[in-house]
Coordinates of C-alpha atoms in Angstrom, one line a residue:
M1 CA 27.9 -15.0 -13.2
P2 CA 25.3 -14.1 -10.5
S3 CA 21.6 -14.3 -11.6
I4 CA 19.6 -11.1 -12.0
F5 CA 17.9 -12.0 -8.8
S6 CA 21.1 -12.4 -6.9
R7 CA 22.1 -8.9 -8.1
I8 CA 18.8 -7.7 -6.6
V9 CA 19.6 -9.4 -3.3
S10 CA 23.1 -7.8 -3.2
G11 CA 21.7 -4.4 -3.9
E12 CA 23.4 -4.1 -7.2
L13 CA 20.1 -3.8 -9.0
P14 CA 16.9 -2.0 -7.7
A15 CA 13.6 -3.7 -7.1
Y16 CA 10.2 -2.9 -5.8
K17 CA 10.6 -4.9 -2.6
V18 CA 7.6 -5.9 -0.5
A19 CA 9.0 -8.3 2.1
E20 CA 12.3 -9.6 3.3
D21 CA 13.9 -11.8 5.9
E22 CA 17.3 -13.3 6.5
H23 CA 16.9 -16.0 3.8
H24 CA 14.1 -14.7 1.5
L25 CA 13.1 -11.7 -0.6
A26 CA 9.8 -10.8 -2.3
F27 CA 9.4 -8.0 -4.9
L28 CA 7.1 -7.0 -7.7
D29 CA 7.6 -8.4 -11.1
I30 CA 8.5 -5.6 -13.5
T31 CA 6.8 -7.3 -16.4
P32 CA 3.6 -8.4 -14.6
L33 CA 0.6 -10.3 -15.8
V34 CA -1.6 -8.2 -13.5
E35 CA -1.0 -5.4 -10.9
G36 CA 0.5 -6.9 -7.7
H37 CA 2.2 -9.8 -9.5
T38 CA 5.0 -10.7 -7.0
L39 CA 8.1 -12.8 -7.1
V40 CA 9.3 -14.7 -4.0
I41 CA 12.9 -16.0 -4.0
P42 CA 15.4 -17.6 -1.7
K43 CA 18.4 -15.3 -1.3
K44 CA 20.7 -18.3 -1.9
E45 CA 21.0 -18.8 -5.6
V46 CA 19.7 -22.2 -6.6
D47 CA 18.5 -22.8 -10.2
Y48 CA 15.9 -25.5 -9.8
I49 CA 13.4 -25.0 -6.9
F50 CA 13.2 -28.7 -6.1
D51 CA 17.0 -28.8 -5.6
L52 CA 16.5 -26.9 -2.4
P53 CA 16.9 -29.0 0.7
P54 CA 13.5 -30.0 2.1
A55 CA 13.7 -27.6 5.1
E56 CA 14.7 -24.6 2.8
L57 CA 11.9 -25.5 0.4
A58 CA 9.4 -25.5 3.2
A59 CA 10.7 -22.2 4.6
L60 CA 10.4 -20.6 1.1
H61 CA 6.8 -21.6 0.9
H62 CA 6.1 -20.4 4.4
F63 CA 7.5 -17.0 3.5
A64 CA 5.5 -17.1 0.2
Q65 CA 2.4 -17.7 2.3
R66 CA 3.0 -14.6 4.4
V67 CA 3.6 -12.5 1.3
A68 CA 0.5 -13.9 -0.4
K69 CA -1.6 -12.7 2.5
G70 CA -0.2 -9.3 2.0
V71 CA -0.9 -9.3 -1.7
K72 CA -4.5 -10.5 -1.1
A73 CA -5.0 -7.8 1.5
A74 CA -3.7 -5.0 -0.7
V75 CA -4.9 -5.9 -4.2
T76 CA -8.4 -6.6 -5.2
C77 CA -8.8 -10.2 -6.3
R78 CA -10.6 -13.5 -5.6
R79 CA -7.5 -15.6 -5.0
I80 CA -3.7 -15.4 -5.1
G81 CA -2.6 -17.8 -7.8
V82 CA 0.8 -19.7 -7.4
A83 CA 3.1 -20.7 -10.2
V84 CA 6.6 -22.1 -10.5
I85 CA 7.9 -22.0 -14.0
G86 CA 11.7 -22.0 -13.6
L87 CA 12.8 -21.4 -17.2
E88 CA 13.0 -17.6 -17.3
V89 CA 15.7 -16.9 -14.7
P90 CA 18.2 -19.5 -13.3
H91 CA 17.2 -18.7 -9.8
A92 CA 14.4 -20.5 -8.0
H93 CA 11.3 -18.3 -7.6
I94 CA 7.6 -18.4 -7.0
H95 CA 5.0 -16.3 -8.8
L96 CA 2.2 -14.9 -6.7
I97 CA -0.5 -13.6 -9.0
P98 CA -3.7 -11.8 -8.0
M99 CA -6.5 -13.5 -10.0
N100 CA -10.2 -13.2 -10.6
N101 CA -10.3 -15.7 -13.4
V102 CA -8.2 -18.7 -14.4
S103 CA -7.1 -16.8 -17.5
D104 CA -5.2 -14.3 -15.3
M105 CA -2.6 -17.1 -14.7
N106 CA -1.9 -17.5 -18.5
F107 CA 1.7 -16.6 -19.0
A108 CA 1.0 -16.3 -22.7
N109 CA -1.0 -13.2 -22.0
P110 CA 0.6 -9.9 -22.9
K111 CA 2.4 -8.4 -20.0
I112 CA 1.0 -5.1 -18.7
K113 CA 2.8 -1.8 -18.1
V114 CA 2.6 -0.2 -14.7
A115 CA 3.9 3.3 -14.0
E116 CA 6.7 3.6 -11.6
A117 CA 4.7 5.7 -9.1
R118 CA 2.0 3.0 -9.1
M119 CA 4.6 0.2 -8.6
K120 CA 5.9 2.1 -5.6
E121 CA 2.4 2.4 -4.2
L122 CA 1.7 -1.3 -4.8
A123 CA 4.9 -2.4 -3.1
A124 CA 4.2 -0.2 -0.1
A125 CA 0.6 -1.3 0.2
I126 CA 1.5 -5.0 0.0
G127 CA 4.5 -4.6 2.3
A128 CA 2.3 -2.9 4.9
Q129 CA -0.1 -5.9 4.9
V130 CA 2.4 -8.8 5.1
P131 CA 2.0 -10.6 8.4
G132 CA 4.9 -11.0 10.8
A133 CA 6.9 -14.2 11.0
D134 CA 4.6 -15.4 13.8
G135 CA 1.8 -15.7 11.3
G136 CA -0.3 -13.0 13.0
A137 CA -3.2 -12.1 10.8
V138 CA -3.4 -8.7 9.1
A139 CA -7.0 -7.5 8.4
P140 CA -7.5 -6.9 4.7
L141 CA -8.3 -3.4 3.6
D142 CA -12.0 -2.9 2.7
T143 CA -11.7 -1.2 -0.7
K144 CA -14.1 -0.3 -3.4
G145 CA -12.7 -3.1 -5.6
S146 CA -13.0 -5.7 -2.9
R147 CA -16.6 -4.7 -2.2
E148 CA -17.4 -4.9 -5.9
T149 CA -15.8 -8.4 -6.0
E150 CA -17.8 -9.5 -3.0
E151 CA -21.1 -8.2 -4.5
T152 CA -20.3 -10.1 -7.7
N153 CA -19.7 -13.3 -5.8
N154 CA -22.4 -12.8 -3.2
P155 CA -25.5 -11.1 -4.6
A156 CA -26.9 -10.9 -1.0
A157 CA -24.1 -8.6 -0.2
A158 CA -25.1 -6.2 -2.9
A159 CA -28.7 -6.1 -1.6
A160 CA -27.5 -5.4 2.0
P161 CA -27.3 -1.8 3.2
A162 CA -23.9 -0.2 2.4
Q163 CA -21.6 0.0 5.4
D164 CA -19.2 2.9 5.7
S165 CA -16.0 1.3 6.8
S166 CA -13.7 4.2 5.7
L167 CA -13.1 5.4 9.3
G168 CA -12.1 1.9 10.5
Q169 CA -9.7 1.4 7.6
L170 CA -8.2 4.8 8.2
Q171 CA -7.8 4.1 11.9
Q172 CA -5.9 0.9 10.9
L173 CA -3.7 2.7 8.5
T174 CA -2.9 5.7 10.7
K175 CA -2.3 3.8 14.0
G176 CA 1.1 4.7 15.4
L177 CA 2.0 7.2 12.6
Y178 CA 3.4 10.6 13.5
F179 CA 3.9 13.6 11.2
M180 CA 7.3 15.1 11.7
S181 CA 7.8 18.8 11.5
E182 CA 9.6 20.8 14.2
S183 CA 7.8 18.5 16.6
D184 CA 6.0 15.2 16.1
A185 CA 2.2 15.0 16.1
P186 CA 0.0 11.8 15.7
L187 CA -2.2 11.2 12.7
E188 CA -5.8 10.7 13.7
A189 CA -8.4 9.2 11.4
V190 CA -11.5 11.4 11.1
S191 CA -15.0 11.2 9.5
F192 CA -17.5 14.0 9.1
P193 CA -20.9 14.6 7.5
A194 CA -20.2 16.6 4.4
P195 CA -21.2 20.3 4.7
S196 CA -23.5 21.8 2.2
S197 CA -20.6 23.9 0.9
M198 CA -16.9 23.2 1.1
N199 CA -15.9 26.8 1.6
D200 CA -13.2 28.0 4.0
E201 CA -15.7 28.8 6.8
A202 CA -17.1 25.2 6.7
L203 CA -13.7 23.7 6.6
A204 CA -12.5 25.8 9.6
K205 CA -15.5 24.6 11.6
L206 CA -14.6 21.0 10.9
A207 CA -11.1 21.7 12.1
G208 CA -12.4 23.4 15.2
Q209 CA -10.8 26.7 14.1
P210 CA -12.2 30.3 14.0
T211 CA -14.4 30.7 10.9
D212 CA -12.1 33.5 9.7
A213 CA -9.0 31.3 9.9
K214 CA -6.7 31.4 6.9
V215 CA -7.1 28.1 4.9
E216 CA -4.3 26.9 2.6
K217 CA -4.7 23.9 0.3
Q218 CA -2.1 21.4 -0.6
E219 CA -2.0 18.3 -2.8
L220 CA -1.7 15.1 -0.7
T221 CA 1.3 13.7 -2.4
Y222 CA 3.2 17.0 -1.9
F223 CA 2.2 17.2 1.7
L224 CA 3.4 13.6 2.5
R225 CA 6.5 13.8 0.2
N226 CA 9.1 13.7 3.0
H227 CA 7.3 10.9 4.8
T228 CA 6.9 8.6 1.8
A229 CA 10.5 9.0 0.6
D230 CA 12.6 5.9 1.4
K231 CA 15.4 8.2 2.5
G232 CA 13.1 10.9 3.9
V233 CA 12.7 12.4 7.4
L234 CA 11.6 9.2 9.0
G235 CA 14.9 7.4 8.3
D236 CA 12.9 4.1 8.2
P237 CA 11.8 2.5 5.0
A238 CA 9.2 0.4 6.8
L239 CA 7.5 3.6 8.2
A240 CA 7.8 5.2 4.8
N241 CA 5.9 2.2 3.3
R242 CA 3.1 2.7 5.8
F243 CA 2.8 6.4 4.7
K244 CA 2.8 5.2 1.1
A245 CA 0.0 2.7 1.9
L246 CA -2.0 5.4 3.6
Q247 CA -1.5 7.7 0.6
M248 CA -2.5 5.0 -1.8
Y249 CA -5.7 4.2 0.2
L250 CA -6.8 7.8 0.3
K251 CA -6.2 8.4 -3.4
Q252 CA -7.9 5.2 -4.5
E253 CA -10.8 5.1 -2.1
L254 CA -11.8 8.7 -1.7
E255 CA -12.7 11.4 -4.2
D256 CA -11.2 14.9 -4.4
V257 CA -8.7 14.3 -1.7
Q258 CA -7.2 17.6 -0.5
V259 CA -5.0 18.7 2.4
Y260 CA -6.1 21.8 4.3
R261 CA -3.8 23.9 6.6
F262 CA -5.4 26.3 9.0
G263 CA -3.8 29.5 10.4
S264 CA -0.2 30.6 10.2
G265 CA 1.5 28.9 13.2
P266 CA 3.4 28.2 15.2
Q267 CA 0.8 25.4 15.6
V268 CA -0.9 24.7 12.2
P269 CA -3.8 22.3 12.3
V270 CA -4.2 20.1 9.2
L271 CA -7.0 18.1 7.7
A272 CA -6.6 15.7 4.8
L273 CA -10.1 15.0 3.5
G274 CA -11.8 13.3 0.6
K275 CA -15.4 12.1 -0.2
T276 CA -16.5 8.6 0.6
E277 CA -18.9 6.6 -1.5
D278 CA -21.8 7.6 0.7
G279 CA -21.0 11.3 0.5
K280 CA -19.3 11.7 3.8
L281 CA -15.8 13.3 4.4
A282 CA -13.0 11.1 5.7
G283 CA -9.3 11.3 6.1
F284 CA -6.9 12.3 8.9
K285 CA -5.9 15.2 11.0
T286 CA -2.6 16.3 12.5
V287 CA -0.8 19.4 13.7
L288 CA 2.4 21.0 12.2
T289 CA 4.8 23.1 14.3
E290 CA 6.4 25.9 12.3
T291 CA 8.3 28.7 14.0

């Protein structure tokens, strides 16, 4: 009988996949020790990892290294712990576990429950950060959690002036992304000083629109729903994962994120904005075409 992991490989069972190549697959553990706990497997079913031929064992670890870089870039932690147990499922696999303390690697710890929506966000964020097969580096996202970890480990960092890197991170996340409506328009990262009042007139000025322009608000998840769906308008799960990663960053790193639509078409300017830690506004802009 095929192992549960082989059934995931064949598509018989679903999984929160984060990376895949011809011979390997990585996906989130559905009973994780911590958020971001990822399993890396060879697609070929082999019970004991050290029964793999040397070249295949080396290739599995090379793939795991790439995935670990993605996990480290997407999940706040000090290190990525590595474990091979081999008793739970008769299919060789490597555990990649984001860790801040040695105790995070204790498999006797109670497993945590992570909501489905959060698992999808994590899978997308990790997948978007996994380097290519050539080993090209992916810059880790600068998140609130990563800054807090750095300040804990490096008191000098806490004493240094805060650096607003939201715009740079958003530029990285939006690069090459297009919003599809009746025409395609690029997403462009933006940052503004916060106006004294977030009324419609102030928002219209930020968007470069007449101050009496009609302003319609939408929730971010609703606005991006067709672009984050695996079988949505993009027709490309990898692109959908990039939109999921952008959505996750905005919701985690900014406060009071809201989408604003201006005017009634056929060209509808859009701003997606939230507040940064230092009180600025950041997000992205694009244009919808509605006829």
